[in-house]
Amino acid sequence: MENMEEKKVLFSAIQPSGILTIGNYLGALKNFKKLQDEYKSIFSLADLHTLTVRQVPADLKKNTYELAALYLACGLDPERSVIFAQSHVPAHAELTWILNTVTYPGELSRMTQFKDKSIKHEDNINMALMDYPVLMAADILLYQTELVPVGEDQKQHLELSRDLAERFNNRFGETFKVPEPYITPSVGRIRSLTEPEKKMSKSDANENGYISINDDKDAIIRKFKRAVTDSDNKIVVSPEKPGITNLINIYSAFTGKNAKETELEFEGKLYGEFKLKVGEAVADVIDPLRLEKNKYLQDKDYLDSVLKRGAETAQYLANKTLRKVYKKVGLLPIARG
Ligand code: LTN
């Protein structure tokens, strides 16, 4: 951690809410290792966020280990990054309470994700679901974070984090750094393999629509073989060819070639051959990743020890900010001695 002082603080988190797709991989996990080199990086498992929709407790537990193992398989190094479970650091819930005192219900009920999830989970529209963005602001602000890698779907939440930081600072004096979005290199939206008009999603009822991190090589290749295309045989990016465009984007993202190079490489080739090549390119990355993750998963004691160590560092950093906040708002410190 040489020159730690000069590096900016970067915070990111993923929810342990089940299957991750190659969309999640490309949008977040793939960049983690590089971010770890360039920033003072903090990577959390956002388990408290996951509770905002109904969970089977045993599954949540399993998914949390899965995600921790996946972080490590992606190359995150507990010696260099802070890797921890959100619920292990009480300051996240504590700062959420304070931030709630400067948050208006209107700004939360207007959030796109809240509205979407309220439709999807209409039998369980709970207060925590609405408060989700405030918990996220607490995650970020506790570490005096400067940079937050965000995809399109979380931009609105980061904007709220910035508003809350500024509002608190204005009311109580300079306390929080105001975080900036870190624009992740765009991979283009990864779409469903069966309905390319839709985003690739793990909640898709049709398993052939998405590639999960847990798919093995055979499953990956089979799903790409079945991917929906169209009836002419041109491998080019075009709004009229959402299926082929999606496959080109996926191939580009996994091989590092751009769309033009990909088009040239497959000029005059048949769809069948192209689909196989896309499947192989994806499997070349995802298969080793899955095996590595499963190796980590076999050693729960090691995973526990990584999370324990991360929680200790995170608690130390978070409590520094929380103490400042409590003092600013006028809460009594605990008497010493
Ligand atoms: N809401 C995010 C996960 C998340 C997060 C964060 C991301 C929770 N806390 C703080 C960045 C910073 C998601 O579901 N993608």
Coordinates of C-alpha atoms in Angstrom, one line a residue, residues 120-276:
K120 CA -42.1 -6.1 -8.8
H121 CA -42.6 -6.7 -5.1
E122 CA -46.0 -5.3 -4.5
D123 CA -46.7 -7.7 -1.7
N124 CA -43.7 -6.4 0.3
I125 CA -43.3 -2.6 -0.1
N126 CA -41.5 -2.0 3.2
M127 CA -39.8 1.1 4.7
A128 CA -36.3 -0.3 4.1
L129 CA -37.0 -0.7 0.4
M130 CA -37.8 3.0 0.4
D131 CA -34.8 3.8 2.5
Y132 CA -32.4 1.8 0.3
P133 CA -30.7 4.9 -1.2
V134 CA -30.0 6.4 2.2
L135 CA -28.3 3.2 3.4
M136 CA -26.3 3.4 0.2
A137 CA -25.4 7.1 1.0
A138 CA -24.2 5.9 4.4
D139 CA -22.0 3.2 2.8
I140 CA -20.3 5.8 0.6
L141 CA -20.1 8.7 3.0
L142 CA -18.7 6.8 6.0
Y143 CA -15.4 6.3 4.2
Q144 CA -15.0 9.9 2.9
T145 CA -15.2 8.2 -0.5
E146 CA -14.2 10.3 -3.5
L147 CA -15.1 7.9 -6.3
V148 CA -17.9 5.5 -6.8
P149 CA -18.1 3.3 -9.9
V150 CA -21.7 3.3 -10.9
G151 CA -23.7 1.9 -13.8
E152 CA -26.6 3.7 -15.3
D153 CA -29.1 2.2 -12.8
Q154 CA -27.3 3.6 -9.8
K155 CA -26.6 7.1 -11.0
Q156 CA -29.8 8.5 -9.3
H157 CA -28.7 7.0 -6.0
L158 CA -25.3 8.5 -6.2
E159 CA -26.8 11.8 -6.9
L160 CA -28.8 11.5 -3.7
S161 CA -25.7 10.6 -1.8
R162 CA -24.1 13.8 -3.0
D163 CA -27.2 15.8 -2.1
L164 CA -27.3 14.4 1.4
A165 CA -23.6 15.0 1.9
E166 CA -24.0 18.6 0.9
R167 CA -27.2 19.1 2.9
F168 CA -25.6 17.8 6.0
N169 CA -22.4 19.8 5.5
N170 CA -24.4 23.0 5.0
R171 CA -26.5 22.4 8.1
F172 CA -23.8 21.1 10.5
G173 CA -20.5 22.2 9.0
E174 CA -18.0 20.4 6.8
T175 CA -18.2 16.7 7.6
F176 CA -18.4 14.5 4.4
K177 CA -16.5 14.5 1.2
V178 CA -18.9 14.8 -1.7
P179 CA -18.4 11.7 -3.8
E180 CA -18.0 11.7 -7.6
P181 CA -19.1 9.0 -10.0
Y182 CA -16.4 7.0 -11.5
I183 CA -17.5 6.3 -15.0
T184 CA -16.9 2.6 -15.7
P185 CA -15.6 1.9 -19.2
S186 CA -18.8 1.4 -21.1
V187 CA -19.5 -2.2 -22.3
G188 CA -22.8 -1.3 -23.8
R189 CA -25.9 -2.9 -22.3
I190 CA -25.7 -6.6 -22.3
R191 CA -29.1 -7.9 -23.4
S192 CA -31.1 -11.1 -23.0
L193 CA -30.0 -13.9 -25.4
T194 CA -33.6 -14.9 -26.0
E195 CA -35.2 -11.5 -26.1
P196 CA -32.5 -9.0 -27.1
E197 CA -34.9 -6.1 -26.6
K198 CA -34.6 -6.7 -22.9
K199 CA -31.7 -6.3 -20.5
M200 CA -30.0 -9.5 -19.5
S201 CA -31.4 -10.3 -16.1
K202 CA -30.9 -13.1 -13.6
S203 CA -34.6 -12.8 -12.7
D204 CA -35.5 -13.8 -16.3
A205 CA -37.9 -16.8 -16.1
N206 CA -36.1 -18.3 -19.1
E207 CA -32.6 -19.5 -18.1
N208 CA -31.5 -19.4 -21.7
G209 CA -31.8 -15.7 -21.6
Y210 CA -28.8 -15.1 -19.4
I211 CA -25.3 -16.5 -18.7
S212 CA -24.7 -16.9 -15.1
I213 CA -21.3 -16.9 -13.4
N214 CA -22.2 -20.4 -12.4
D215 CA -22.7 -21.8 -15.9
D216 CA -20.1 -24.3 -17.0
K217 CA -18.5 -24.3 -20.4
D218 CA -21.1 -26.6 -21.9
A219 CA -24.0 -24.6 -20.6
I220 CA -22.5 -21.4 -21.9
I221 CA -21.9 -22.7 -25.4
R222 CA -25.4 -24.3 -25.5
K223 CA -27.0 -21.0 -24.6
F224 CA -25.1 -19.0 -27.2
K225 CA -26.0 -21.6 -29.8
R226 CA -29.7 -21.0 -29.0
A227 CA -29.3 -17.2 -28.9
V228 CA -32.0 -15.4 -30.9
T229 CA -30.6 -13.7 -34.1
D230 CA -32.5 -12.8 -37.3
S231 CA -32.9 -14.2 -40.8
D232 CA -30.2 -12.4 -42.9
N233 CA -26.7 -13.6 -42.3
K234 CA -24.7 -10.4 -41.7
I235 CA -22.6 -10.1 -38.6
V236 CA -22.8 -6.3 -38.2
V237 CA -24.0 -3.9 -35.5
S238 CA -27.4 -2.4 -36.4
P239 CA -30.5 -1.2 -34.6
E240 CA -32.4 -3.6 -36.8
K241 CA -30.3 -6.5 -35.5
P242 CA -30.6 -6.4 -31.7
G243 CA -29.6 -10.1 -31.3
I244 CA -26.5 -10.0 -33.4
T245 CA -25.5 -6.6 -32.0
N246 CA -25.7 -8.0 -28.5
L247 CA -23.5 -11.0 -29.5
I248 CA -21.0 -8.6 -31.0
N249 CA -21.0 -6.5 -27.9
I250 CA -20.5 -9.6 -25.7
Y251 CA -17.7 -10.9 -27.9
S252 CA -16.0 -7.5 -27.9
A253 CA -16.2 -7.2 -24.1
F254 CA -14.7 -10.6 -23.5
T255 CA -11.9 -10.5 -26.1
G256 CA -11.0 -6.8 -25.9
K257 CA -11.6 -6.4 -29.7
N258 CA -13.8 -3.5 -30.7
A259 CA -17.0 -3.9 -32.7
K260 CA -15.4 -3.0 -36.0
E261 CA -12.6 -5.6 -35.5
T262 CA -15.3 -8.2 -34.6
E263 CA -17.3 -7.4 -37.7
L264 CA -14.2 -7.8 -39.9
E265 CA -13.2 -11.0 -38.2
F266 CA -16.6 -12.6 -39.0
E267 CA -17.2 -11.0 -42.4
G268 CA -18.9 -13.6 -44.6
K269 CA -19.1 -16.2 -41.8
L270 CA -22.2 -18.0 -40.8
Y271 CA -24.2 -17.2 -37.6
G272 CA -23.6 -20.7 -36.3
E273 CA -19.9 -20.3 -36.3
F274 CA -20.0 -16.8 -34.8
K275 CA -22.3 -18.0 -32.0
L276 CA -19.9 -20.8 -31.1

